[in-house]
mmCIF file of C-alpha atoms in Angstrom:
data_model
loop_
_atom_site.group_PDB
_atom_site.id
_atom_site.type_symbol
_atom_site.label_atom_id
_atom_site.label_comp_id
_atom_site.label_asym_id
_atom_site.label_seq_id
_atom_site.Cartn_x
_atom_site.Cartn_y
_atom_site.Cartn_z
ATOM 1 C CA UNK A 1 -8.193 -15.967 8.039
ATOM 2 C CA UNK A 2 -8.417 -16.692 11.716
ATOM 3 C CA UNK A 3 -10.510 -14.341 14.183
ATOM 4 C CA UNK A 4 -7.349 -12.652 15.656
ATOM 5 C CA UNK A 5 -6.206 -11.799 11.916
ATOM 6 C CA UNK A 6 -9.583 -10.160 11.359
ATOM 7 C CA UNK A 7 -9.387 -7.853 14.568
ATOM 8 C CA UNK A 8 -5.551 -7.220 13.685
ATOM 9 C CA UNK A 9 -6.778 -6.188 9.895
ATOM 10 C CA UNK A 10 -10.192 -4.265 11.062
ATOM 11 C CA UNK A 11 -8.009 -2.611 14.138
ATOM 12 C CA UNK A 12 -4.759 -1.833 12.329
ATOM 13 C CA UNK A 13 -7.641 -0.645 8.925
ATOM 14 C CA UNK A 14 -9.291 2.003 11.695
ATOM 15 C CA UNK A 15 -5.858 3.715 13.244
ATOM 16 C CA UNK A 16 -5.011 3.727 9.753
ATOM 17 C CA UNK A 17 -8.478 5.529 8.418
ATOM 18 C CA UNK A 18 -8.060 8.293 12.253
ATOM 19 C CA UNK A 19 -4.326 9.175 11.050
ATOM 20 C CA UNK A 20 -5.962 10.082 7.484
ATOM 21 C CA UNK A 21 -8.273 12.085 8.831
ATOM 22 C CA UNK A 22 -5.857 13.731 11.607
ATOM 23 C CA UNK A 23 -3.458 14.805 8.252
ATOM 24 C CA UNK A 24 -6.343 15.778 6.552
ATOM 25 C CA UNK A 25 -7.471 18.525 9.092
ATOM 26 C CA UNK A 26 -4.499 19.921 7.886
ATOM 27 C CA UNK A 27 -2.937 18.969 4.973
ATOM 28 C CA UNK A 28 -0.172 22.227 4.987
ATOM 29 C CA UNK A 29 1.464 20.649 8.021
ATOM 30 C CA UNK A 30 0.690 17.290 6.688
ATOM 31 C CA UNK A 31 3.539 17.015 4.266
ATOM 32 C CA UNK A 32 6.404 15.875 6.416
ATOM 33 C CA UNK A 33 3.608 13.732 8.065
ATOM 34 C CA UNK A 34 3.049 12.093 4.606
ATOM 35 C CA UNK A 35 6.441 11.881 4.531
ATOM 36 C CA UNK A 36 7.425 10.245 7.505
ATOM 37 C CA UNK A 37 4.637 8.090 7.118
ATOM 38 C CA UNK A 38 5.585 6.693 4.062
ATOM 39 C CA UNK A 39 9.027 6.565 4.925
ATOM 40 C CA UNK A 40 7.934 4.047 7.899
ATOM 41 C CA UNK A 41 5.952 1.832 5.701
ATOM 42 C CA UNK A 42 8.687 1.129 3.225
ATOM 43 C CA UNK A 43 11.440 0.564 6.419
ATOM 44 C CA UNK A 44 8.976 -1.930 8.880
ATOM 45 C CA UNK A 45 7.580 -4.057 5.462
ATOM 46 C CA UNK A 46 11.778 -3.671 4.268
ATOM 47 C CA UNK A 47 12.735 -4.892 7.978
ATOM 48 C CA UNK A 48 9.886 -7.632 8.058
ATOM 49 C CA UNK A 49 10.858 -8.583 4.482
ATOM 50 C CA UNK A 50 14.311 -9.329 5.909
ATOM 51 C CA UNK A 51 13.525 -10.878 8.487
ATOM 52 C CA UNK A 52 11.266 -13.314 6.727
ATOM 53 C CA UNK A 53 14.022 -13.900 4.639
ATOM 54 C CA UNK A 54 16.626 -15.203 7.556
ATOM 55 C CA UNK A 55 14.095 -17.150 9.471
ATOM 56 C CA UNK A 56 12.393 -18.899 6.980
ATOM 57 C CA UNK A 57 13.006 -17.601 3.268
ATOM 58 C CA UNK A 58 16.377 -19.064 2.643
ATOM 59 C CA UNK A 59 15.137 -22.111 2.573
ATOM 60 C CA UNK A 60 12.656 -21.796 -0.024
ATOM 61 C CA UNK A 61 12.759 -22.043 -3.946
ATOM 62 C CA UNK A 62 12.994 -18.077 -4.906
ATOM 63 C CA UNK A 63 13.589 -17.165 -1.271
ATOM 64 C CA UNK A 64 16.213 -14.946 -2.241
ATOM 65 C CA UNK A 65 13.779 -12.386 -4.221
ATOM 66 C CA UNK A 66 12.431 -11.921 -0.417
ATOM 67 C CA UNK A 67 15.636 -10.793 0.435
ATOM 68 C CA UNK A 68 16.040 -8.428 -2.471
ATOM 69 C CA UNK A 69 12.453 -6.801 -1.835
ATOM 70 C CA UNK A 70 13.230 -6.299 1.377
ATOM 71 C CA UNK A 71 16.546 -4.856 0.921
ATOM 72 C CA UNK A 72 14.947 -2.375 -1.349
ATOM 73 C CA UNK A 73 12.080 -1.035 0.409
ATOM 74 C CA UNK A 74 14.305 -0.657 3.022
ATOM 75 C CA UNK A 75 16.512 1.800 1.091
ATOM 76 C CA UNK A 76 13.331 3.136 -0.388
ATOM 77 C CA UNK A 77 12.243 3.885 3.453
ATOM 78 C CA UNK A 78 15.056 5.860 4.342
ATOM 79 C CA UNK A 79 15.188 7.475 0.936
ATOM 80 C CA UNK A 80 12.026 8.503 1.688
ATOM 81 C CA UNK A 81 12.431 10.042 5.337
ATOM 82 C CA UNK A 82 15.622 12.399 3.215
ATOM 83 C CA UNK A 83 12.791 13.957 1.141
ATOM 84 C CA UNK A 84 11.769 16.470 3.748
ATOM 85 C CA UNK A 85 14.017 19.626 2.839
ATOM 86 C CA UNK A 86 13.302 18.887 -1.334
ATOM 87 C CA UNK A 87 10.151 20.393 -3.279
ATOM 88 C CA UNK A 88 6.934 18.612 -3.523
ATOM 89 C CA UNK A 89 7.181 18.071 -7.170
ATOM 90 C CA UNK A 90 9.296 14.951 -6.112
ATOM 91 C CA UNK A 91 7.182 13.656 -3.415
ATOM 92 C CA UNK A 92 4.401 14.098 -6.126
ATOM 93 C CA UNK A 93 5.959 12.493 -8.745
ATOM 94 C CA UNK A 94 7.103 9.639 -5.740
ATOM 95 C CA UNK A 95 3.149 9.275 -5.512
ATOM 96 C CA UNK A 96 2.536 9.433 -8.999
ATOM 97 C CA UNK A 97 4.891 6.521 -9.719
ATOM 98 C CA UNK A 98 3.213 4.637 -6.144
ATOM 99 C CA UNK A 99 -0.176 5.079 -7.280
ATOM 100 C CA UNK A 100 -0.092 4.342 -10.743
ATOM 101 C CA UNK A 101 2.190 1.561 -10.410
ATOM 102 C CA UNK A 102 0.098 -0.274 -7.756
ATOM 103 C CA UNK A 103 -3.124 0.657 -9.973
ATOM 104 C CA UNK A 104 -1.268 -1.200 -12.664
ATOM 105 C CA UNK A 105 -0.253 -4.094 -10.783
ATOM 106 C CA UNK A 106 -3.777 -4.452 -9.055
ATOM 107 C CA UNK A 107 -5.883 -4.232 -12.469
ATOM 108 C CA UNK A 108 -3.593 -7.144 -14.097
ATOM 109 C CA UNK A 109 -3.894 -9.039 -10.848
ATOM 110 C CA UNK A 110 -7.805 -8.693 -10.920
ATOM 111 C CA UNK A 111 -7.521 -9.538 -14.871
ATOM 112 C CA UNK A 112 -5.945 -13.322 -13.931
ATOM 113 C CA UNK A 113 -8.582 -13.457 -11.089
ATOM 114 C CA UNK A 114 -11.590 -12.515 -13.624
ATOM 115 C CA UNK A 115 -9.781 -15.142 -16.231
ATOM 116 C CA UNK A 116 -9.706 -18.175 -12.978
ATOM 117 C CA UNK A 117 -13.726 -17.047 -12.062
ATOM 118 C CA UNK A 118 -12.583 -15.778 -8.583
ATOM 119 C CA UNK A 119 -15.421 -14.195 -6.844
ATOM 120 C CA UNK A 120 -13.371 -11.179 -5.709
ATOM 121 C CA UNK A 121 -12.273 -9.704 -9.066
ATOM 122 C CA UNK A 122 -14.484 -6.844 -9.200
ATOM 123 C CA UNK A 123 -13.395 -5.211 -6.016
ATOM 124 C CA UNK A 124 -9.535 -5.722 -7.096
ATOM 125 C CA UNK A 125 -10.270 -3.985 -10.199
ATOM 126 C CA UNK A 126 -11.646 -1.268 -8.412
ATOM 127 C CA UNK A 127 -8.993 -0.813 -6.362
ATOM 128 C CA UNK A 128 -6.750 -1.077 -8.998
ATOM 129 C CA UNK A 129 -8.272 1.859 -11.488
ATOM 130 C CA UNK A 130 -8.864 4.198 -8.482
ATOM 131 C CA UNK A 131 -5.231 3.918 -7.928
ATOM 132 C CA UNK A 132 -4.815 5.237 -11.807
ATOM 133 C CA UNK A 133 -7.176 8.117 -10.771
ATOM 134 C CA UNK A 134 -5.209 9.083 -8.170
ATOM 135 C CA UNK A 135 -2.242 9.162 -9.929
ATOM 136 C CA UNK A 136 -4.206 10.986 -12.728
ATOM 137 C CA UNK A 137 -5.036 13.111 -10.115
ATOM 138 C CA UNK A 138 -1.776 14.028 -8.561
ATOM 139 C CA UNK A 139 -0.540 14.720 -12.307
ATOM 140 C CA UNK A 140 -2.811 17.197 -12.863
ATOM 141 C CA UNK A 141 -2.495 18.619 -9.502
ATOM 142 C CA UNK A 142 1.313 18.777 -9.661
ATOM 143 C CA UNK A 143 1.582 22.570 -8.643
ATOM 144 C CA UNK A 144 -0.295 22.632 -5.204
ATOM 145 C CA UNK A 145 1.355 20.618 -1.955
ATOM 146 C CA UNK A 146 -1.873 20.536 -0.554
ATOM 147 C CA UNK A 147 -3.418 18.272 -2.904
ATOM 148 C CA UNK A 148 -0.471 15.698 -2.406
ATOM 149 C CA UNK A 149 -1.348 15.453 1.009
ATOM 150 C CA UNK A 150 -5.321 14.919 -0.008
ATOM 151 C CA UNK A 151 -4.886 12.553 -2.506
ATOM 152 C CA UNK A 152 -2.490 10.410 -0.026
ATOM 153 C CA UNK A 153 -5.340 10.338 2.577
ATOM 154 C CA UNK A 154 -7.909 9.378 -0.021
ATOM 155 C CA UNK A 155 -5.638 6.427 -1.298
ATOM 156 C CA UNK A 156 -4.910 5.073 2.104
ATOM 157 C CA UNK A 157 -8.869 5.780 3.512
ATOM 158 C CA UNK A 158 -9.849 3.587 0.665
ATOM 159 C CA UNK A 159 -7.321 1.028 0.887
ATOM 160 C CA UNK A 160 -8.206 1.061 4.628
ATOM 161 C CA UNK A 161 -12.327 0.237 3.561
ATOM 162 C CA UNK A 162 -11.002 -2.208 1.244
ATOM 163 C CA UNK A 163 -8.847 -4.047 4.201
ATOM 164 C CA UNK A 164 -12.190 -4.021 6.510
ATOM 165 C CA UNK A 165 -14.358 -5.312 3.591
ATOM 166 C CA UNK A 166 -11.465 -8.408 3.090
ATOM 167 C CA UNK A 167 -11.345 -8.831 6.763
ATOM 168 C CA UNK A 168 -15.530 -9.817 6.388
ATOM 169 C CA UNK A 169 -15.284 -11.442 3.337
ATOM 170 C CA UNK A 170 -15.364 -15.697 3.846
ATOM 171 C CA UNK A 171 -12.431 -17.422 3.226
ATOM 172 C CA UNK A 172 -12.402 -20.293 0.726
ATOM 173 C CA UNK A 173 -10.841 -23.506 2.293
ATOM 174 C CA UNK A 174 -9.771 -26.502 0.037
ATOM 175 C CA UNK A 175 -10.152 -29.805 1.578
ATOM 176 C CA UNK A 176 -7.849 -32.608 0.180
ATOM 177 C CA UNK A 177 -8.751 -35.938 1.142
#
């Protein structure tokens, strides 16, 4: 990782960690914010996705499953900014299935690493089962708004340390001679 991708991670990690704490002053108001929020996400990594796909994608073996991702957290993104007028329980349950499926995703991923002796398994695994608690979290929390706001700032403040603590971290280089 270059020096200008480590000030774009730690810089784009801190905005990320003051919106968190903005929502969090008051998470009544914050729901649309969570909302919108995540609504944005899923349409600029849909867009980017895309646009990936049509500059340089295409030409690649299995360039095409860019496109597809892309496509769909686009959708997802505007799916998302419709959920506004509908009760909580769905943008819970939304979170739920987020959280636990990223959780899921993140402990096999740290699994392989711990299998390959990467150095960096540990912190991936982390990651990955706090993601489980939150969606543990939300499910037992299912009748209060508030807490859906919480446990979104909690999940993106940590996944904002964790972005900081990768920006630090040395990168590996392979030489080939």
């Amino acid at each position: 990782m270059t020096r200008l991708q480590r000030f774009r991670e730690v810089v784009s990690a801190v905005v990320v960690i003051l919106i968190a704490l903005l929502i969090m002053l008051s998470p009544a108001e914050g729901y649309e914010d969570v909302i919108y929020i995540l609504a944005g996400i899923f349409v600029i990594r849909g867009l980017a996705k895309v646009i990936y796909y049509f500059s340089m994608a295409r030409f690649m073996v299995g360039g095409r499953w860019s496109l597809y991702t892309g496509i769909i957290m686009f959708d997802l993104g505007i799916l998302t900014a419709t959920l506004t007028d509908v009760p909580h329980y769905y943008i819970l349950i939304y979170l739920i299935a987020i959280h636990a499926f990223s959780g899921a995703v993140e402990v096999l991923r740290s699994r392989e690493a711990a299998r390959l002796h990467s150095g960096s398994w540990k912190l991936k695994m982390a990651h990955g089962i706090l993601d489980i608690v939150l969606a543990i979290v939300c499910i037992i929390f299912i009748r209060r708004m508030s807490v859906a706001v919480e446990i979104y700032c909690y999940g993106i403040l940590y996944s904002s340390v964790i972005r900081i603590i990768s920006a630090f971290r040395k990168s590996k280089f392979v030489y080939i001679q």
